[in-house]
Amino acid sequence: MELIDLYIKEVGKHLPNKTHEDIENEIRSMIMDALEDQSKAEGRPVDDVMVEKVLKRLGPPGEMAASYLPPRYLIGPELYPHFLTTIKIVLAVVLILSAVGLGISFGWKAQLPGGMAEELRDAAVGLLGSFWTVIGIVVFIFAILQHFALDFKGGEKDAWQPGDLYALQDDESVKVGELVAEAIMCLLMILILNTYPGVLSVFDGANGIVILPEMTAAFQKLLPWISVLWSLQAGFNFWLIARNRWEVSTRLMTIGLSAGSVVLAVLMLLGPALIQIGAEELAKLQAMGVTFGELGTLADVINLSIRIALLVVVIIELVEIGKQVYRLLRVRIPALA
Amino acid sequence: MEQVQVVDNLIQELRRGVVALAVLSQLQKEQYGYSIMKSLAEMGFEVDQGTLYPLLRRLESQGLLESIWRIEDSRPRRYYVISDEGQRILPQLREEWARIQTTVAPLLK
């Protein structure tokens, strides 16, 4: 009965640890009953041909195991639309950041030997790598959300009222995709700025060297506050996803976090330069024949890009504060509704 | 072939709804899985093992059946019987089935 043992062992591989022994015993009992029946029907003892016939009727081990298991999803049907939204947002952000990085490279590369074609090629390869990395991160996060089986249906069916549709029109729904995308960006930036700042380097393909701009003392002083703010933002986003509805407390927290972002962004905008070319990098560049004037251009381009990004952040966060305040007041002053 | 597959799937969906009712109705006294399958087949209701055995476990996890392992003829078998909760809901299922039959029959004329 080696074939029966092999079949049961194969089924067991697909079953959860807690129940596999019990199910395997049951399947063995089922097979033995079927063989006894088949033997009576054919009027001859059980042999290998009969065993094969019975196992063939049961079907492949994987299918037998699947019949004992509930449907299992890496990302279930309720989460999937939010997953798609998150992927679109995150990939768009990666594309924009890569374009900005490429623009910075072109901005100072125009004055150096070496081809822009190589720069484009390197940027394309880097972009592809970034795409796969963020897709992997997003899938991982959604798999965790699926595992903890958070309720994304928006509550019990009986609690739903048609009037809730007005809330959706007014943008009152918790946008899971956007929240997850923002949380991922926050966590990634914390990781990059604190642990792997080399990711933000400028790669000179023509000369095969990596130029790593340094964070100035001014930036390093603010980095812990930036990290704390982004950590709070990511944690808040996951908490809001778990709550799955906007309340006064969540709106107030959003206002607080946005206000914190505005304060930090303004401090950085009005403060000294955030990025500089360090002594080691200067030496590398001078060895390539780059002049001080060209170095100045690189640093200026980088710092200008950062300041533009900070200004955009301030505007976006002020708009967000305005939206949340309006929605808070609208709840309290029905005339505004 | 595709049309045959569509029909097969629809028939399976029709049967899936009543298999639980059929199984519960046969478990007033203890039976093991294979004997349930045989007794249903003798009454014209064919259920394959791959459907029946997981269903029995599911009904047990829902509290509608109870089970116990017994050794007979030096072979272990798992015997199932309807639980008190199963006894309570079986009449409701029977009523619902009768109501469906009464409602659907005129539609099919």
Coordinates of N, CA, C and O in Angstrom, one line a residue, chain A residues 171-309:
Chain A
D171 N -16.4 62.8 -0.6 CA -15.0 62.3 -0.3 C -14.8 62.0 1.2 O -13.7 62.3 1.7
E172 N -15.8 61.4 1.9 CA -15.6 61.1 3.3 C -15.1 59.7 3.5 O -14.8 59.3 4.6
S173 N -14.9 59.0 2.4 CA -14.5 57.6 2.6 C -13.0 57.5 2.9 O -12.3 58.4 2.6
V174 N -12.7 56.5 3.6 CA -11.2 56.2 3.9 C -10.6 55.6 2.7 O -11.0 54.5 2.3
K175 N -9.7 56.3 2.1 CA -9.1 55.8 0.8 C -7.9 54.9 1.2 O -6.8 55.4 1.3
V176 N -8.1 53.6 1.2 CA -7.1 52.7 1.7 C -5.9 52.7 0.8 O -4.8 52.8 1.3
G177 N -6.1 52.8 -0.5 CA -5.0 52.7 -1.4 C -4.0 53.9 -1.2 O -2.8 53.8 -1.1
E178 N -4.6 55.1 -1.1 CA -3.8 56.3 -0.9 C -3.1 56.3 0.5 O -1.9 56.7 0.6
L179 N -3.8 55.8 1.5 CA -3.2 55.8 2.8 C -2.0 54.8 2.9 O -0.9 55.1 3.4
V180 N -2.2 53.6 2.2 CA -1.1 52.7 2.2 C 0.1 53.2 1.4 O 1.3 53.1 1.8
A181 N -0.2 53.8 0.3 CA 0.9 54.4 -0.6 C 1.7 55.4 0.2 O 2.9 55.5 0.2
E182 N 1.0 56.3 0.9 CA 1.6 57.4 1.7 C 2.5 56.7 2.8 O 3.6 57.1 3.1
A183 N 1.9 55.7 3.5 CA 2.7 55.0 4.6 C 3.9 54.4 4.0 O 5.0 54.5 4.7
I184 N 3.8 53.7 2.9 CA 5.0 53.1 2.3 C 6.1 54.1 2.0 O 7.3 53.9 2.3
M185 N 5.6 55.3 1.4 CA 6.6 56.3 1.0 C 7.3 56.8 2.3 O 8.5 57.0 2.3
C186 N 6.5 57.1 3.4 CA 7.1 57.6 4.6 C 8.1 56.6 5.2 O 9.3 57.0 5.5
L187 N 7.8 55.3 5.2 CA 8.7 54.3 5.8 C 9.9 54.1 4.9 O 11.0 54.0 5.4
L188 N 9.7 54.2 3.6 CA 10.9 54.1 2.7 C 11.8 55.2 2.9 O 13.1 55.0 2.9
M189 N 11.3 56.4 3.0 CA 12.1 57.6 3.1 C 12.9 57.6 4.5 O 14.0 58.0 4.5
I190 N 12.2 57.1 5.5 CA 12.9 57.0 6.8 C 14.1 56.1 6.7 O 15.2 56.4 7.1
L191 N 13.8 55.0 6.0 CA 14.9 54.0 5.8 C 16.1 54.6 5.0 O 17.2 54.4 5.4
I192 N 15.7 55.2 3.9 CA 16.7 55.7 3.0 C 17.5 56.8 3.7 O 18.8 56.8 3.7
L193 N 16.9 57.8 4.3 CA 17.6 58.9 4.9 C 18.4 58.6 6.1 O 19.5 59.1 6.4
N194 N 17.9 57.6 6.9 CA 18.7 57.2 8.1 C 19.7 56.1 7.9 O 20.6 56.0 8.6
T195 N 19.4 55.2 6.9 CA 20.3 54.0 6.8 C 21.0 53.9 5.5 O 22.2 53.5 5.4
Y196 N 20.3 54.2 4.4 CA 20.9 54.0 3.0 C 20.8 55.3 2.2 O 20.2 55.4 1.2
P197 N 21.4 56.4 2.7 CA 21.4 57.7 1.9 C 22.0 57.5 0.6 O 21.8 58.3 -0.3
G198 N 22.8 56.5 0.4 CA 23.5 56.2 -0.9 C 22.5 56.1 -2.0 O 22.9 56.3 -3.2
V199 N 21.3 55.7 -1.7 CA 20.3 55.6 -2.8 C 20.1 56.9 -3.5 O 19.7 57.0 -4.7
L200 N 20.3 58.0 -2.8 CA 20.1 59.4 -3.4 C 21.4 59.9 -4.1 O 21.5 61.1 -4.3
S201 N 22.3 59.0 -4.4 CA 23.5 59.5 -5.0 C 23.3 59.7 -6.5 O 22.3 59.4 -7.0
V202 N 24.3 60.4 -7.0 CA 24.3 60.7 -8.5 C 25.3 59.8 -9.1 O 26.5 59.9 -8.7
F203 N 24.9 59.0 -10.0 CA 25.9 58.1 -10.6 C 26.3 58.6 -12.0 O 25.6 58.9 -12.8
D204 N 27.6 58.7 -12.1 CA 28.2 59.2 -13.3 C 28.6 58.0 -14.1 O 29.7 57.4 -14.0
G205 N 27.8 57.6 -15.0 CA 28.0 56.4 -15.8 C 29.3 56.5 -16.7 O 30.0 55.6 -16.9
A206 N 29.5 57.7 -17.2 CA 30.6 57.9 -18.2 C 31.9 57.6 -17.5 O 32.9 57.1 -18.1
N207 N 32.0 58.0 -16.2 CA 33.3 57.9 -15.5 C 33.2 56.8 -14.5 O 34.2 56.5 -13.8
G208 N 32.1 56.1 -14.3 CA 31.9 54.9 -13.5 C 32.1 55.2 -12.0 O 32.5 54.4 -11.2
I209 N 31.8 56.5 -11.6 CA 31.8 56.7 -10.1 C 30.5 57.2 -9.6 O 29.6 57.7 -10.3
V210 N 30.4 57.1 -8.3 CA 29.1 57.5 -7.6 C 29.4 58.7 -6.8 O 30.4 58.8 -6.0
I211 N 28.7 59.8 -7.0 CA 28.8 61.0 -6.3 C 27.7 61.1 -5.2 O 26.5 61.1 -5.5
L212 N 28.1 61.0 -3.9 CA 27.2 61.0 -2.8 C 27.1 62.4 -2.1 O 28.0 62.7 -1.4
P213 N 26.1 63.2 -2.4 CA 25.9 64.4 -1.7 C 25.7 64.1 -0.2 O 25.1 63.2 0.1
E214 N 26.2 65.0 0.6 CA 26.1 64.9 2.1 C 25.0 65.7 2.6 O 24.7 66.8 2.0
M215 N 24.4 65.2 3.7 CA 23.4 66.1 4.4 C 24.2 67.0 5.2 O 25.1 66.7 5.9
T216 N 23.7 68.3 5.2 CA 24.4 69.3 6.0 C 24.0 69.1 7.5 O 23.1 68.4 7.8
A217 N 24.7 69.8 8.3 CA 24.4 69.8 9.8 C 23.0 70.2 10.0 O 22.3 69.7 10.9
A218 N 22.5 71.2 9.2 CA 21.2 71.7 9.4 C 20.1 70.6 9.1 O 19.2 70.4 9.9
F219 N 20.4 69.8 8.1 CA 19.5 68.7 7.8 C 19.5 67.6 8.8 O 18.5 67.1 9.3
Q220 N 20.8 67.3 9.2 CA 20.9 66.2 10.2 C 20.2 66.6 11.5 O 19.7 65.7 12.2
K221 N 20.2 67.9 11.8 CA 19.6 68.3 13.1 C 18.0 68.0 13.0 O 17.4 67.7 14.0
L222 N 17.5 68.2 11.8 CA 16.0 68.1 11.6 C 15.7 66.6 11.3 O 14.5 66.3 11.5
L223 N 16.6 65.8 10.9 CA 16.3 64.4 10.5 C 15.5 63.6 11.6 O 14.6 62.9 11.2
P224 N 15.9 63.7 12.9 CA 15.2 62.9 13.8 C 13.7 63.3 13.9 O 12.8 62.5 14.0
W225 N 13.4 64.7 13.8 CA 12.1 65.2 13.8 C 11.3 64.7 12.6 O 10.1 64.3 12.7
I226 N 12.0 64.7 11.4 CA 11.4 64.3 10.2 C 11.0 62.8 10.3 O 9.9 62.3 10.0
S227 N 11.9 62.0 10.9 CA 11.7 60.5 11.0 C 10.5 60.3 12.0 O 9.7 59.4 11.7
V228 N 10.5 61.0 13.1 CA 9.4 60.8 14.0 C 8.1 61.2 13.3 O 7.1 60.4 13.4
L229 N 8.0 62.3 12.6 CA 6.8 62.7 12.0 C 6.3 61.7 10.9 O 5.2 61.3 10.9
W230 N 7.3 61.2 10.1 CA 6.9 60.2 9.1 C 6.4 58.9 9.8 O 5.5 58.2 9.3
S231 N 7.1 58.5 10.9 CA 6.7 57.3 11.6 C 5.3 57.4 12.1 O 4.4 56.5 12.0
L232 N 5.0 58.6 12.7 CA 3.6 58.9 13.2 C 2.6 58.8 12.1 O 1.5 58.3 12.2
Q233 N 3.0 59.4 10.9 CA 2.1 59.4 9.8 C 1.8 58.0 9.3 O 0.6 57.7 9.1
A234 N 2.8 57.2 9.2 CA 2.6 55.8 8.7 C 1.8 55.0 9.7 O 0.8 54.4 9.3
G235 N 2.1 55.2 11.0 CA 1.3 54.5 12.0 C -0.1 54.9 12.0 O -1.1 54.1 12.1
F236 N -0.3 56.3 11.9 CA -1.7 56.8 11.9 C -2.5 56.3 10.7 O -3.6 55.9 10.8
N237 N -1.8 56.2 9.5 CA -2.5 55.7 8.3 C -3.0 54.3 8.5 O -4.1 54.0 8.1
F238 N -2.1 53.4 9.1 CA -2.6 52.0 9.3 C -3.7 52.0 10.3 O -4.6 51.2 10.2
W239 N -3.6 52.9 11.3 CA -4.7 52.9 12.3 C -6.0 53.4 11.7 O -7.1 52.8 11.9
L240 N -5.9 54.4 10.8 CA -7.1 54.9 10.1 C -7.7 53.8 9.2 O -8.9 53.6 9.1
I241 N -6.8 53.0 8.6 CA -7.3 51.9 7.7 C -8.1 50.9 8.6 O -9.2 50.4 8.2
A242 N -7.5 50.6 9.8 CA -8.2 49.7 10.7 C -9.6 50.2 11.1 O -10.5 49.5 11.2
R243 N -9.6 51.6 11.4 CA -10.9 52.2 11.9 C -11.9 52.2 10.7 O -13.1 52.1 10.9
N244 N -11.4 52.5 9.5 CA -12.2 52.5 8.3 C -13.2 53.6 8.3 O -14.2 53.5 7.6
R245 N -13.1 54.6 9.1 CA -14.0 55.8 9.0 C -13.4 57.0 9.6 O -12.5 56.9 10.5
W246 N -13.8 58.2 9.1 CA -13.3 59.4 9.6 C -14.1 59.8 10.8 O -15.4 59.7 10.8
E247 N -13.4 60.3 11.8 CA -14.1 60.8 13.0 C -13.4 62.1 13.4 O -12.4 62.4 12.8
V248 N -14.0 62.8 14.4 CA -13.4 64.0 14.8 C -11.9 63.8 15.2 O -11.0 64.6 14.9
S249 N -11.7 62.7 16.0 CA -10.3 62.5 16.5 C -9.3 62.3 15.3 O -8.2 62.8 15.3
T250 N -9.8 61.5 14.3 CA -8.8 61.2 13.2 C -8.6 62.5 12.4 O -7.5 62.7 11.9
R251 N -9.6 63.3 12.3 CA -9.4 64.6 11.5 C -8.5 65.5 12.3 O -7.6 66.1 11.7
L252 N -8.6 65.5 13.6 CA -7.7 66.4 14.4 C -6.3 65.9 14.3 O -5.3 66.7 14.2
M253 N -6.1 64.6 14.3 CA -4.8 64.0 14.2 C -4.2 64.3 12.8 O -3.0 64.6 12.7
T254 N -5.0 64.2 11.8 CA -4.5 64.6 10.4 C -4.1 66.0 10.4 O -3.0 66.4 9.8
I255 N -4.8 66.9 11.0 CA -4.5 68.3 11.1 C -3.2 68.5 11.8 O -2.3 69.3 11.4
G256 N -3.0 67.8 12.9 CA -1.8 67.9 13.7 C -0.6 67.4 12.9 O 0.5 68.1 12.9
L257 N -0.7 66.3 12.2 CA 0.4 65.8 11.4 C 0.7 66.7 10.3 O 1.9 67.0 10.0
S258 N -0.3 67.2 9.6 CA 0.0 68.2 8.5 C 0.6 69.4 9.0 O 1.5 70.0 8.3
A259 N 0.2 69.9 10.2 CA 0.8 71.1 10.7 C 2.3 70.9 11.0 O 3.1 71.7 10.8
G260 N 2.5 69.7 11.6 CA 3.9 69.3 11.9 C 4.8 69.3 10.6 O 5.9 69.8 10.6
S261 N 4.2 68.8 9.5 CA 4.9 68.8 8.2 C 5.2 70.2 7.7 O 6.3 70.5 7.2
V262 N 4.2 71.1 7.9 CA 4.3 72.4 7.4 C 5.5 73.1 8.2 O 6.3 73.8 7.6
V263 N 5.5 72.9 9.5 CA 6.5 73.6 10.4 C 7.9 73.1 9.9 O 8.8 73.9 9.7
L264 N 8.1 71.8 9.8 CA 9.4 71.3 9.4 C 9.8 71.7 8.0 O 10.9 72.1 7.8
A265 N 8.8 71.7 7.1 CA 9.1 72.1 5.7 C 9.5 73.6 5.6 O 10.5 74.0 4.9
V266 N 8.8 74.4 6.4 CA 9.1 75.9 6.4 C 10.5 76.1 7.0 O 11.3 76.9 6.6
L267 N 10.8 75.4 8.1 CA 12.1 75.5 8.8 C 13.2 75.1 7.7 O 14.3 75.8 7.7
M268 N 13.0 74.1 6.9 CA 14.0 73.7 6.0 C 14.1 74.7 4.8 O 15.2 74.9 4.3
L269 N 12.9 75.2 4.4 CA 12.9 76.2 3.3 C 13.7 77.5 3.7 O 14.4 78.0 2.9
L270 N 13.4 77.9 4.9 CA 14.0 79.2 5.3 C 15.4 79.1 5.9 O 16.2 80.1 6.0
G271 N 15.8 77.8 6.1 CA 17.1 77.6 6.7 C 18.3 77.5 5.7 O 18.0 77.7 4.5
P272 N 19.4 77.1 6.2 CA 20.6 76.9 5.3 C 20.4 75.7 4.3 O 19.4 75.0 4.5
A273 N 21.3 75.6 3.4 CA 21.3 74.5 2.4 C 21.2 73.2 3.2 O 21.8 73.0 4.2
L274 N 20.5 72.2 2.5 CA 20.3 70.9 3.2 C 21.3 69.9 2.7 O 21.6 68.9 3.3
I275 N 21.9 70.1 1.5 CA 22.8 69.1 0.8 C 24.1 69.8 0.4 O 24.0 71.0 0.0
Q276 N 25.2 69.2 0.6 CA 26.4 69.7 0.2 C 27.3 68.6 -0.4 O 27.0 67.4 -0.2
I277 N 28.3 69.0 -1.1 CA 29.3 68.0 -1.7 C 30.4 67.9 -0.7 O 31.1 68.9 -0.4
G278 N 30.6 66.7 -0.1 CA 31.6 66.5 0.9 C 33.0 66.5 0.4 O 33.2 66.4 -0.8
A279 N 34.0 66.5 1.3 CA 35.4 66.6 0.9 C 35.9 65.4 0.0 O 36.5 65.6 -1.0
E280 N 35.4 64.3 0.4 CA 35.8 63.0 -0.3 C 35.3 63.1 -1.8 O 35.9 62.7 -2.7
E281 N 34.0 63.5 -1.9 CA 33.4 63.6 -3.2 C 34.0 64.7 -4.0 O 34.2 64.5 -5.2
L282 N 34.4 65.8 -3.3 CA 35.1 66.9 -4.0 C 36.3 66.3 -4.7 O 36.6 66.6 -5.9
A283 N 37.1 65.6 -3.9 CA 38.3 65.0 -4.4 C 38.1 64.1 -5.7 O 38.8 64.2 -6.7
K284 N 37.0 63.3 -5.6 CA 36.7 62.4 -6.7 C 36.4 63.2 -8.0 O 36.9 62.9 -9.0
L285 N 35.6 64.3 -7.7 CA 35.2 65.1 -8.9 C 36.3 65.9 -9.5 O 36.5 66.0 -10.7
Q286 N 37.2 66.4 -8.6 CA 38.3 67.1 -9.1 C 39.3 66.2 -9.9 O 39.9 66.7 -10.9
A287 N 39.4 65.0 -9.4 CA 40.2 64.0 -10.2 C 39.7 63.8 -11.6 O 40.4 63.4 -12.5
M288 N 38.3 64.0 -11.7 CA 37.7 63.8 -13.0 C 37.9 65.1 -13.9 O 37.5 65.1 -15.1
G289 N 38.4 66.1 -13.3 CA 38.6 67.3 -14.0 C 37.4 68.3 -13.9 O 37.3 69.3 -14.7
V290 N 36.6 68.1 -12.9 CA 35.4 69.0 -12.7 C 35.9 70.2 -12.0 O 36.6 70.1 -11.0
T291 N 35.4 71.4 -12.4 CA 35.9 72.6 -11.8 C 34.9 73.0 -10.6 O 33.8 72.4 -10.5
F292 N 35.4 74.0 -9.9 CA 34.5 74.4 -8.7 C 33.2 75.0 -9.2 O 32.2 74.9 -8.5
G293 N 33.3 75.7 -10.3 CA 32.0 76.3 -10.9 C 31.0 75.2 -11.2 O 29.8 75.3 -10.9
E294 N 31.5 74.1 -11.8 CA 30.6 73.0 -12.1 C 30.0 72.3 -10.9 O 28.9 71.9 -10.8
L295 N 30.9 72.2 -9.9 CA 30.4 71.7 -8.6 C 29.3 72.5 -8.0 O 28.4 72.0 -7.4
G296 N 29.6 73.8 -8.1 CA 28.6 74.7 -7.5 C 27.2 74.5 -8.2 O 26.2 74.5 -7.5
T297 N 27.3 74.3 -9.5 CA 26.0 74.1 -10.3 C 25.3 72.9 -9.8 O 24.1 72.9 -9.6
L298 N 26.1 71.8 -9.6 CA 25.4 70.5 -9.1 C 24.7 70.8 -7.8 O 23.6 70.4 -7.6
A299 N 25.5 71.4 -6.8 CA 24.9 71.6 -5.5 C 23.7 72.5 -5.6 O 22.7 72.3 -4.9
D300 N 23.8 73.5 -6.4 CA 22.6 74.5 -6.5 C 21.4 73.8 -7.1 O 20.3 74.0 -6.6
V301 N 21.6 72.9 -8.1 CA 20.5 72.2 -8.8 C 19.8 71.3 -7.7 O 18.6 71.3 -7.6
I302 N 20.7 70.6 -7.0 CA 20.1 69.7 -6.0 C 19.3 70.5 -4.9 O 18.1 70.1 -4.6
N303 N 19.9 71.5 -4.4 CA 19.2 72.3 -3.3 C 18.0 73.0 -3.8 O 17.0 73.1 -3.1
L304 N 18.0 73.5 -5.1 CA 16.8 74.1 -5.6 C 15.7 73.1 -5.8 O 14.5 73.4 -5.4
S305 N 16.0 71.9 -6.2 CA 15.0 70.9 -6.4 C 14.4 70.5 -5.0 O 13.2 70.4 -4.9
I306 N 15.2 70.5 -4.0 CA 14.7 70.2 -2.7 C 13.8 71.3 -2.2 O 12.7 71.0 -1.6
R307 N 14.2 72.5 -2.4 CA 13.3 73.6 -2.0 C 12.0 73.7 -2.7 O 11.0 74.0 -2.1
I308 N 12.0 73.4 -4.0 CA 10.8 73.3 -4.8 C 9.9 72.2 -4.2 O 8.7 72.4 -4.0
A309 N 10.5 71.1 -3.9 CA 9.7 70.0 -3.3 C 9.1 70.4 -2.0 O 8.0 70.1 -1.7

